[in-house]
Coordinates of C-alpha atoms and ligand atoms in Angstrom, one line a residue:
X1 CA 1.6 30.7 20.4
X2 CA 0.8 33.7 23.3
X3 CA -1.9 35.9 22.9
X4 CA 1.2 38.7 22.1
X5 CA 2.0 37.3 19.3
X6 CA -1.4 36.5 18.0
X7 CA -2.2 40.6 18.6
X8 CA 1.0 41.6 17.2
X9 CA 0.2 39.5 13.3
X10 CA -3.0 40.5 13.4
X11 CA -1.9 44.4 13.4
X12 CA 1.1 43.4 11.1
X13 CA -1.1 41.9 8.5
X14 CA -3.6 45.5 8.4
X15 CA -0.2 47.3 8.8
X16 CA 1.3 45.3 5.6
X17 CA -2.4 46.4 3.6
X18 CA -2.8 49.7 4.7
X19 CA 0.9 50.3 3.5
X20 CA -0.3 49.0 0.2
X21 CA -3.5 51.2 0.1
X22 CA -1.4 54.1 1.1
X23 CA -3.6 54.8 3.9
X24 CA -3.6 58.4 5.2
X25 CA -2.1 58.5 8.8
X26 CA -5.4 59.6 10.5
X27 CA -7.2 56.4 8.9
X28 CA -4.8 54.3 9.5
X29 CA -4.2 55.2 13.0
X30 CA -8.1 55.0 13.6
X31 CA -8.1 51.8 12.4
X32 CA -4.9 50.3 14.0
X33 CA -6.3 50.8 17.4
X34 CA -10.2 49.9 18.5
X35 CA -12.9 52.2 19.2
X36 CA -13.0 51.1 23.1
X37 CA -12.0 47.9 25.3
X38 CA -14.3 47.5 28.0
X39 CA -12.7 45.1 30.8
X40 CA -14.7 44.1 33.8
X41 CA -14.9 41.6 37.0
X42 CA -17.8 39.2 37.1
X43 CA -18.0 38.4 40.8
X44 CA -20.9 34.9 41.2
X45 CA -21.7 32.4 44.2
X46 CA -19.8 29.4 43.0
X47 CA -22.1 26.0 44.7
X48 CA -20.0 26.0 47.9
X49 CA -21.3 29.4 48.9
X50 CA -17.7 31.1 47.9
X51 CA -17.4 34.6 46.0
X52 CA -15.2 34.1 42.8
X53 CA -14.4 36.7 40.7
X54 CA -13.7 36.4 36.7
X55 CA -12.2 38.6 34.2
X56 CA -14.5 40.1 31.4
X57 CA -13.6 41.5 28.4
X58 CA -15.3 43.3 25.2
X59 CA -13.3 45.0 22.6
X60 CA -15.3 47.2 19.7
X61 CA -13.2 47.4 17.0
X62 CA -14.7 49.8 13.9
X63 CA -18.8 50.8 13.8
X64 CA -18.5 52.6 10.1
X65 CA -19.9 49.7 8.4
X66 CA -22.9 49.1 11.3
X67 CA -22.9 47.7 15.1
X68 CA -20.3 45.7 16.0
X69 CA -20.8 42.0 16.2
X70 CA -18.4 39.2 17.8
X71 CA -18.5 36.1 19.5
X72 CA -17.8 35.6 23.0
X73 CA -15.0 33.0 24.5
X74 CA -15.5 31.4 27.8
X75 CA -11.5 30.1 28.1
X76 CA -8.8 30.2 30.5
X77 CA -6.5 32.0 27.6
X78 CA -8.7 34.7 27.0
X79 CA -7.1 37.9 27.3
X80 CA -7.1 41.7 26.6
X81 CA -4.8 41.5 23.4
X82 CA -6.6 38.2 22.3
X83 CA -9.7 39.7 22.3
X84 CA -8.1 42.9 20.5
X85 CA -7.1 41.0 17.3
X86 CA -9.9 38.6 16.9
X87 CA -12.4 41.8 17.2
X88 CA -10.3 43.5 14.5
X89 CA -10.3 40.3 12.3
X90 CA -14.4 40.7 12.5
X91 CA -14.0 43.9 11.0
X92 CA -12.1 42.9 8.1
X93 CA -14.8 40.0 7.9
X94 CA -17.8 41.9 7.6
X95 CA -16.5 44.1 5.8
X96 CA -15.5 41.7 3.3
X97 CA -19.0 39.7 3.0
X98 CA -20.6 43.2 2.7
X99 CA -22.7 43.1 5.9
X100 CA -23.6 45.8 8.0
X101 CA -21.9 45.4 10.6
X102 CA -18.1 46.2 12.5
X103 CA -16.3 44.0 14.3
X104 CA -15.9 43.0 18.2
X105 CA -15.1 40.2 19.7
X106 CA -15.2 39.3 23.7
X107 CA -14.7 36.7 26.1
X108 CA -14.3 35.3 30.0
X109 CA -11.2 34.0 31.4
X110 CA -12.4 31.2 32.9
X111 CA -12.7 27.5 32.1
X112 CA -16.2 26.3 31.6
X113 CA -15.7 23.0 32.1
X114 CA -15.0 23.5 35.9
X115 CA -18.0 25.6 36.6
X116 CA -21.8 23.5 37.3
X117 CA -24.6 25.0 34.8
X118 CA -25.8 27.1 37.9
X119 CA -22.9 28.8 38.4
X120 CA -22.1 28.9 34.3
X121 CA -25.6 30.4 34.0
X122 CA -24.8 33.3 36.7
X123 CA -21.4 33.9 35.1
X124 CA -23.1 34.2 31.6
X125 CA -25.9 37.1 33.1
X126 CA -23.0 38.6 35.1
X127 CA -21.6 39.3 31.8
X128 CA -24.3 40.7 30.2
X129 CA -25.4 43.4 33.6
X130 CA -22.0 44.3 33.2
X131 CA -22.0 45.0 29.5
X132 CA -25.3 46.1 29.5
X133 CA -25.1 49.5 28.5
X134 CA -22.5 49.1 25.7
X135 CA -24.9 46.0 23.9
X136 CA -28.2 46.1 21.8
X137 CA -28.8 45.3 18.5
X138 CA -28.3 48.8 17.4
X139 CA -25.1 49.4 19.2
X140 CA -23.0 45.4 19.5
X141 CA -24.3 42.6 18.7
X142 CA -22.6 39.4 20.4
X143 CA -22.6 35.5 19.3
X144 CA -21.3 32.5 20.2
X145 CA -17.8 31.4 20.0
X146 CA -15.2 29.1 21.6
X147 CA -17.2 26.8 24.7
X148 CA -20.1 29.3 24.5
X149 CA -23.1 28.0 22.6
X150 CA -27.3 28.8 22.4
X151 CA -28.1 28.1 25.8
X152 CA -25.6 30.5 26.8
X153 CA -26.8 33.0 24.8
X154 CA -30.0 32.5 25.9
X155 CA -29.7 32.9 29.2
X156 CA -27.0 36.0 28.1
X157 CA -30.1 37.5 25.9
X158 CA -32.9 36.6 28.6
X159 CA -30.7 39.2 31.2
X160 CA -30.7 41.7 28.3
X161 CA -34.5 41.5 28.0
X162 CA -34.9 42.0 31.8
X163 CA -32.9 45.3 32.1
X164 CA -33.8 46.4 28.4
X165 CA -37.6 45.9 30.1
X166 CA -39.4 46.0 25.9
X167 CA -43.0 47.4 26.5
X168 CA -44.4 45.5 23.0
X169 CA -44.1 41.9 21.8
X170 CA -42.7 43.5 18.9
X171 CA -39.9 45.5 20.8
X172 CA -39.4 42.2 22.7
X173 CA -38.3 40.9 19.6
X174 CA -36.1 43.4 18.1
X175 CA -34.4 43.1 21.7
X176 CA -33.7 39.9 20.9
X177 CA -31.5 41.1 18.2
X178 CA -28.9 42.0 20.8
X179 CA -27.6 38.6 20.7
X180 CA -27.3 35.6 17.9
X181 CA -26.5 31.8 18.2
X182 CA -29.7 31.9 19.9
X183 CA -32.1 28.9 20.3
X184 CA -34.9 28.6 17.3
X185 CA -38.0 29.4 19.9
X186 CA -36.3 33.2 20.7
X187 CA -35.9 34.0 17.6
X188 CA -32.7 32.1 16.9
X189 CA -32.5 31.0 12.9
X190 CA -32.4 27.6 11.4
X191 CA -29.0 26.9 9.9
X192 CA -26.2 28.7 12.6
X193 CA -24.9 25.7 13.6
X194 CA -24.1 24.3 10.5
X195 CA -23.2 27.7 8.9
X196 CA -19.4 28.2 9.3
X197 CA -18.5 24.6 8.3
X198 CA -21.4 25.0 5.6
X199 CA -20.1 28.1 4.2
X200 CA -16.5 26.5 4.5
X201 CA -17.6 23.4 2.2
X202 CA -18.7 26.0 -0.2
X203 CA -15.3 27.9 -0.1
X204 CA -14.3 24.2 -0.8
X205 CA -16.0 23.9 -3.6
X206 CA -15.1 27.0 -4.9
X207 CA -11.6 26.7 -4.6
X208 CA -11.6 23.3 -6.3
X209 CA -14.1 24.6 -9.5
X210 CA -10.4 26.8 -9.6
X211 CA -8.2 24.8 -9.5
X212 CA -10.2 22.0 -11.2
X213 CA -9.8 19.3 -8.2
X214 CA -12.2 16.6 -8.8
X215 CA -13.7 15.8 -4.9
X216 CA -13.0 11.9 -5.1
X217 CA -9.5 11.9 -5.7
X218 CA -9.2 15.0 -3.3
X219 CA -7.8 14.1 0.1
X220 CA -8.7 16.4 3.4
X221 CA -7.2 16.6 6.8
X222 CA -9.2 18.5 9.4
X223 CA -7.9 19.8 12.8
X224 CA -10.6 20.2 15.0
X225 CA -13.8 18.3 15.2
X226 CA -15.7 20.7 17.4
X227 CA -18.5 22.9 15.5
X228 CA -17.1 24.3 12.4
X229 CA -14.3 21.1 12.0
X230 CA -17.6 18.4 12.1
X231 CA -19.5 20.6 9.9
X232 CA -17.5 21.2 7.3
X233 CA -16.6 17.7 7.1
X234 CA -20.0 16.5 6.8
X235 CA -20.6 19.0 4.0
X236 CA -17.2 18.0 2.6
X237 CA -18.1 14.5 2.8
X238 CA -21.4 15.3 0.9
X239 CA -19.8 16.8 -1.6
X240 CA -18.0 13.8 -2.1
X241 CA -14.2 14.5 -0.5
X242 CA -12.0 12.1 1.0
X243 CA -11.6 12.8 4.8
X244 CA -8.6 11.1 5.6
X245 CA -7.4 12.4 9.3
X246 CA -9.6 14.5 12.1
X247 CA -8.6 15.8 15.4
X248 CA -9.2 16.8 18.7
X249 CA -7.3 18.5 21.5
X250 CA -6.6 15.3 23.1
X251 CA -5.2 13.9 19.5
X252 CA -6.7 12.1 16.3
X253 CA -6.9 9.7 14.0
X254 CA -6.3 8.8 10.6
X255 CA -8.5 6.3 8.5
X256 CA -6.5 5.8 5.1
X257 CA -10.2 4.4 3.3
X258 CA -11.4 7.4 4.1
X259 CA -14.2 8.5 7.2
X260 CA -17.2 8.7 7.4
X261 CA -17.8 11.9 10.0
X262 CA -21.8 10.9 10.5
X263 CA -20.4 7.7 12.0
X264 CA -17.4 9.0 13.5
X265 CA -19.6 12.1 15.5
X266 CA -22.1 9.1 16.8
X267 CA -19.2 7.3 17.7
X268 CA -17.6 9.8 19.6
X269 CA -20.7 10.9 21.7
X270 CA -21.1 7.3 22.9
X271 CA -17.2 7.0 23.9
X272 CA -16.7 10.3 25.0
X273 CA -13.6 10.9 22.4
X274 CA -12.7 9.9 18.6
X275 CA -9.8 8.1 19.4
X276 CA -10.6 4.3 18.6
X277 CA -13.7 5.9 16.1
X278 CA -12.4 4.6 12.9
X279 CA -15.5 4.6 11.0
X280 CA -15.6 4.0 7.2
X281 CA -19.0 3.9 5.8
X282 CA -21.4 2.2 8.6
X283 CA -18.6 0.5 9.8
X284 CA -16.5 1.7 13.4
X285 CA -13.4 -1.0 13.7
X286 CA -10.2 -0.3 15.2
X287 CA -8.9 -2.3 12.5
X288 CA -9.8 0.0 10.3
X289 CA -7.5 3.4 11.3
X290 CA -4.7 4.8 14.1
X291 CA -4.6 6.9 16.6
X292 CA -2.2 10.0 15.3
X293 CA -1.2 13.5 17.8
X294 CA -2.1 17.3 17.0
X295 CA 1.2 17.6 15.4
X296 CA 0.3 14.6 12.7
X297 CA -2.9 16.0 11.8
X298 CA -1.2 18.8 10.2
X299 CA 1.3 16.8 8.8
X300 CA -0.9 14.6 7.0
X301 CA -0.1 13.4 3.1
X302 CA -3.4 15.3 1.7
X303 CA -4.3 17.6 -1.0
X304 CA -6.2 19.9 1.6
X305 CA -5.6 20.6 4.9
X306 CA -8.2 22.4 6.8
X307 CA -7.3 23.9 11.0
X308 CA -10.4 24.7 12.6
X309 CA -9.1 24.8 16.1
X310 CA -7.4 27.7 17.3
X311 CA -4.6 30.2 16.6
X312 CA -1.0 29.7 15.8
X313 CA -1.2 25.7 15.0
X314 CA 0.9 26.4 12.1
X315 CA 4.3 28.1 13.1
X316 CA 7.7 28.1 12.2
X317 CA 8.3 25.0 13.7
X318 CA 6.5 22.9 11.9
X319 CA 5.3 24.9 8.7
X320 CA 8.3 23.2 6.9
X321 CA 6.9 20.0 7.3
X322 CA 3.3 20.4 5.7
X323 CA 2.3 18.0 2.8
X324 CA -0.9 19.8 2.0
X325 CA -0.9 22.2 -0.6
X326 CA -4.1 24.1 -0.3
X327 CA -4.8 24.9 3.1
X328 CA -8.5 26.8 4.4
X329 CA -8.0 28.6 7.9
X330 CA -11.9 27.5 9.0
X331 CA -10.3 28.3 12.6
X332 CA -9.4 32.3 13.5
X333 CA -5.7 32.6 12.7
X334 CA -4.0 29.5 12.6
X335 CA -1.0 30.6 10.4
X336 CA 1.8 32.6 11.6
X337 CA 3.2 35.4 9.7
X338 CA 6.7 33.0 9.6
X339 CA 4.7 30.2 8.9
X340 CA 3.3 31.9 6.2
X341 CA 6.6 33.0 4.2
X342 CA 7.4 29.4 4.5
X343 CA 4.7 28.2 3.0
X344 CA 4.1 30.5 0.4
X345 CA 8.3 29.6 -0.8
X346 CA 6.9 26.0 -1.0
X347 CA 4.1 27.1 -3.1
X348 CA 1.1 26.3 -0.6
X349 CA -2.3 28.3 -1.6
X350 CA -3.9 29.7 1.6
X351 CA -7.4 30.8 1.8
X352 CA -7.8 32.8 4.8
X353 CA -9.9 33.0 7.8
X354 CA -11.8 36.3 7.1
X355 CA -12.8 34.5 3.9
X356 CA -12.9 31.1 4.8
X357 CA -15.1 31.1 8.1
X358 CA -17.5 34.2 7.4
X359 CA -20.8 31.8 7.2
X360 CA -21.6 31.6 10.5
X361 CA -21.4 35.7 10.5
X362 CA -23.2 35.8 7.6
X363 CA -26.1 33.9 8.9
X364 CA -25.9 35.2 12.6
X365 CA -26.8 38.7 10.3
X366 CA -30.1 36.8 8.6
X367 CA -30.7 36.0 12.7
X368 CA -30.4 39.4 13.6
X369 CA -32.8 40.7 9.9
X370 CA -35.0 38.3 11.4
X371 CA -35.9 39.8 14.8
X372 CA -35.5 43.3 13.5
X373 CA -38.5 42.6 10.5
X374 CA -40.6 40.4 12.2
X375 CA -39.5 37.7 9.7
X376 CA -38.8 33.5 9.9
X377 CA -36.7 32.8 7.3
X378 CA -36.6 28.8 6.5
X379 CA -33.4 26.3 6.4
X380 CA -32.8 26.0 2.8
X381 CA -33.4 29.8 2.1
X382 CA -30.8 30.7 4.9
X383 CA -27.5 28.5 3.5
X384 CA -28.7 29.4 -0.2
X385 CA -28.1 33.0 0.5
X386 CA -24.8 32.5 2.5
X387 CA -23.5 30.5 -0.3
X388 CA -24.3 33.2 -2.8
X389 CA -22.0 35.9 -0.6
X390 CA -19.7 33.6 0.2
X391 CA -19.3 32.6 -3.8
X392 CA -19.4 36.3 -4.8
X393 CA -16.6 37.0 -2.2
X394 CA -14.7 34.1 -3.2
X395 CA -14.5 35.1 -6.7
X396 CA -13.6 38.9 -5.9
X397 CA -10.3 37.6 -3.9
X398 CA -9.6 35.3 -6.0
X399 CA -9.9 37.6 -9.1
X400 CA -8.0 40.4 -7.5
X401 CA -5.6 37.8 -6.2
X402 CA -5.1 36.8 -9.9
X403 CA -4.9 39.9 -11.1
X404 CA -2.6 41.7 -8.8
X405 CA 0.0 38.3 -8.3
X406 CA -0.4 38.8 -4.3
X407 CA -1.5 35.8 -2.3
X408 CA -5.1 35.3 -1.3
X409 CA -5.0 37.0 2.3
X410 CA -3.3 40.2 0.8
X411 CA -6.6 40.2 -1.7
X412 CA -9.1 39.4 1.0
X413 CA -7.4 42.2 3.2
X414 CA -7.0 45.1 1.0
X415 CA -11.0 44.2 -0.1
X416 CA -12.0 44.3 3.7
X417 CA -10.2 47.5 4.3
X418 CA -10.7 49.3 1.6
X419 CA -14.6 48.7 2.4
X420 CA -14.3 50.0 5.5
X421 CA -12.4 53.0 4.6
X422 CA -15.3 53.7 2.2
X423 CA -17.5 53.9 4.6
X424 CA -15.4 56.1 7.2
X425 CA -15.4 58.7 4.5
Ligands
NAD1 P1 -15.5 24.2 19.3 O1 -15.2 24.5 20.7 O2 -16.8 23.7 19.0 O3 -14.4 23.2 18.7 C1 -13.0 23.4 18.8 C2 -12.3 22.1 18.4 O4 -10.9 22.3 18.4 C3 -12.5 20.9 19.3 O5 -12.6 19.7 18.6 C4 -11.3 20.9 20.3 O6 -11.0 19.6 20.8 C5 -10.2 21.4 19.3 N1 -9.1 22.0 19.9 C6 -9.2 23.0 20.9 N2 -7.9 23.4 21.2 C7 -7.1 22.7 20.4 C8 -5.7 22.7 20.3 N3 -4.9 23.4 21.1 N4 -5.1 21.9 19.4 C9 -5.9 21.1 18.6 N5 -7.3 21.1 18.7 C10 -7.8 21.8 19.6 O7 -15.1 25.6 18.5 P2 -15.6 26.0 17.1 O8 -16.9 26.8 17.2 O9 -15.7 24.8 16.2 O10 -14.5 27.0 16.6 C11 -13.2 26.5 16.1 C12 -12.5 27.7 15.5 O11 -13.3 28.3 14.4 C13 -12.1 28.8 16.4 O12 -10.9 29.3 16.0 C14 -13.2 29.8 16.2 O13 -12.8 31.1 16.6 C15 -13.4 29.7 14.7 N6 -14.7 30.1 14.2 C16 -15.8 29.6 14.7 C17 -17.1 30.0 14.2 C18 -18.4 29.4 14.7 O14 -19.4 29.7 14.1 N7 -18.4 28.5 15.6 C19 -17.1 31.1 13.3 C20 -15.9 31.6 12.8 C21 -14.7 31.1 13.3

């Protein structure tokens, strides 16, 4: 799926709410279109002595509910309209887990993978002189996303402490609120990593207390094994869930005992991929699973399936042919609008992204508390708390859901704006 058609859902799903709300024209307009798009070049030394020039983006959505906060992409697909809708989607997902904070989202076309750490490193400061003066922790807040991770935010917040020159220890710190995804020892938190497929594992668990799906004779497929897919299967696994299929851009593969995703991670560091990782308790044999494609994955005969990849992996092409009857978006809007009609005809509950993956925004906001009181909050007290919002805003969609007859998204949506246009007025 393009980038177009990504942007264009995205507005046709607040369009669809706001319709419902009976929006007044000067809300909704406000909110149809972001505050400000900021678009840049990043010009750096590549090793061979060369100028190159890259393509920055930032797009602030809405600031009623606090600064904005967003992650920031390092792709070769990143693009204006991309960057548009996912920075609206982080409105609606603050909004919805009650934190202070609007939505943004922003990226650098470019592929990582072709760049050396010195040039990534003066790509990633680049970004931030460029940005400088629309970033801070009062004003927008960035995080990690797609191929950017805590090194890269460090070096990103290291620039912002350089120009932002703090006079005090303690302003140092609250500086460092201008990013999250940070390392621990800058005042990163204990527990992002794990957050989004954490908080995931407890939408999992919430979901099934519903619909009263006992975890050992529940079956999951997971697209993505990256941060939040790995994650959330290990939780998952924890929790006691069958995982019977995983995935990776290149492919997957499907283990019909059931995977183990400790094993299958180690494996896949040593080799370098997860195809041939069949792993069922402390056992890796290729005896023991196949190698299946990207399509498969999705395809798979289980009771869940969970995308946490990218956008659009479930279209009108293929939305026809999904076993799965519960699906959790853990990636940022996998489902098309078509593919969405189609499932919903064939019955298939969807719990959506702004729902489903709001943990590792929800703890990036304990990162930022952090810094701005002078606090260190500890592991266990950091996913307790996310699982408490995560369970409270599980239960208001799902009651409101229930209540109304509309599917889950329409719920989460009309919870998300509706907070938002509280706080406008
Ligand atoms: P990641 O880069 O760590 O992992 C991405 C995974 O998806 C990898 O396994 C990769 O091989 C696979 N992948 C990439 N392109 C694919 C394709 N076209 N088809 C199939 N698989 C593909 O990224 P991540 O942090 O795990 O993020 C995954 C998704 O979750 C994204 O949509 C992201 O926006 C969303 N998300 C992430 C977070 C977070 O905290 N990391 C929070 C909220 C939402």
């Amino acid at each position: 799926m393009n980038k177009q058609d990504f942007f264009s859902y995205t507005k046709k799903q607040f369009e669809q709410v706001a319709r419902y709300l009976d929006l007044k024209p000067a809300i909704f307009n406000k909110l149809k279109t972001p505050n400000r798009i900021i678009k840049f070049q990043i010009s750096i030394k590549m090793d061979n002595g060369r100028i190159k020039t890259f393509e920055g983006y930032r797009c602030q959505h809405n600031n009623c509910l606090g600064p904005y906060k967003g992650g920031i992409r390092f792709s070769p697909v990143v693009n204006e309209k991309g960057v548009e809708a996912l920075a609206m989607l982080m409105t609606w997902k603050c909004s919805l887990a009650n934190l202070p904070f609007g939505g943004a989202k922003g990226g650098i076309k470019v592929d990582p993978f072709n760049l050396s750490p010195r040039e990534l490193e003066g790509l990633s400061r680049g970004y931030v002189r460029k940005l400088f003066s629309w970033i801070g922790p009062n004003k927008d807040i960035p995080a990690p996303d797609i191929n950017t991770n805590s090194q890269i935010m460090s070096w990103m917040a290291d620039e912002y402490i350089k120009k932002a020159n703090p006079k005090t220890s303690n302003s140092k710190i609250k500086a460092l609120g201008a990013f999250t995804g940070k390392p621990i020892d800058i005042w990163g938190i204990r527990g992002r990593t794990e957050a989004t497929g954490y908080g995931g594992a407890i939408i999992l668990k919430e979901l099934a207390a519903k619909l009263n799906l006992k975890p050992k004779k529940t079956t999951l497929a997971i697209q993505g094994f990256g941060n939040v897919g790995y994650h959330f299967a290990d939780f998952a696994d924890k929790l006691g869930y069958k995982l019977l299929a995983v995935s990776e851009i290149y492919g997957g593969i499907k283990v019909s005992q059931g995977l183990n995703p400790q094993q299958t991670m180690e494996c896949k560091q040593k080799k370098g991929e997860i195809i041939g990782c069949y792993c069922v308790g402390n056992i890796c044999d290729l005896g023991l699973g196949e190698k299946i494609d990207n399509q498969q994955i999705l395809e798979t005969d289980v009771d869940i399936l969970i995308p946490a990849a990218v956008e659009g992996v479930i279209n009108k092409q293929n939305a026809h042919k999904i076993k799965a009857k519960y699906i959790i978006e853990m990636a940022n809007g996998p489902i098309t609008p078509q593919a969405e009609k189609i499932l919903e005809k064939n019955c298939v509950t969807i719990v959506p992204d702004i729902l489903a993956n709001a943990g590792g925004v929800i703890v990036s906001y304990f990162e930022w508390l952090q810094s701005q009181q002078n606090t260190k909050w500890k592991k266990e007290q950091t996913l307790n708390e996310v699982s408490k919002i995560l369970k409270k805003s599980f239960n208001r969609v799902w009651d409101l859901a229930r209540k109304e007859k509309i599917s889950l998204r329409k719920a989460a949506y009309i919870l998300a704006v509706q907070g938002v246009v509280k706080a406008m007025k």
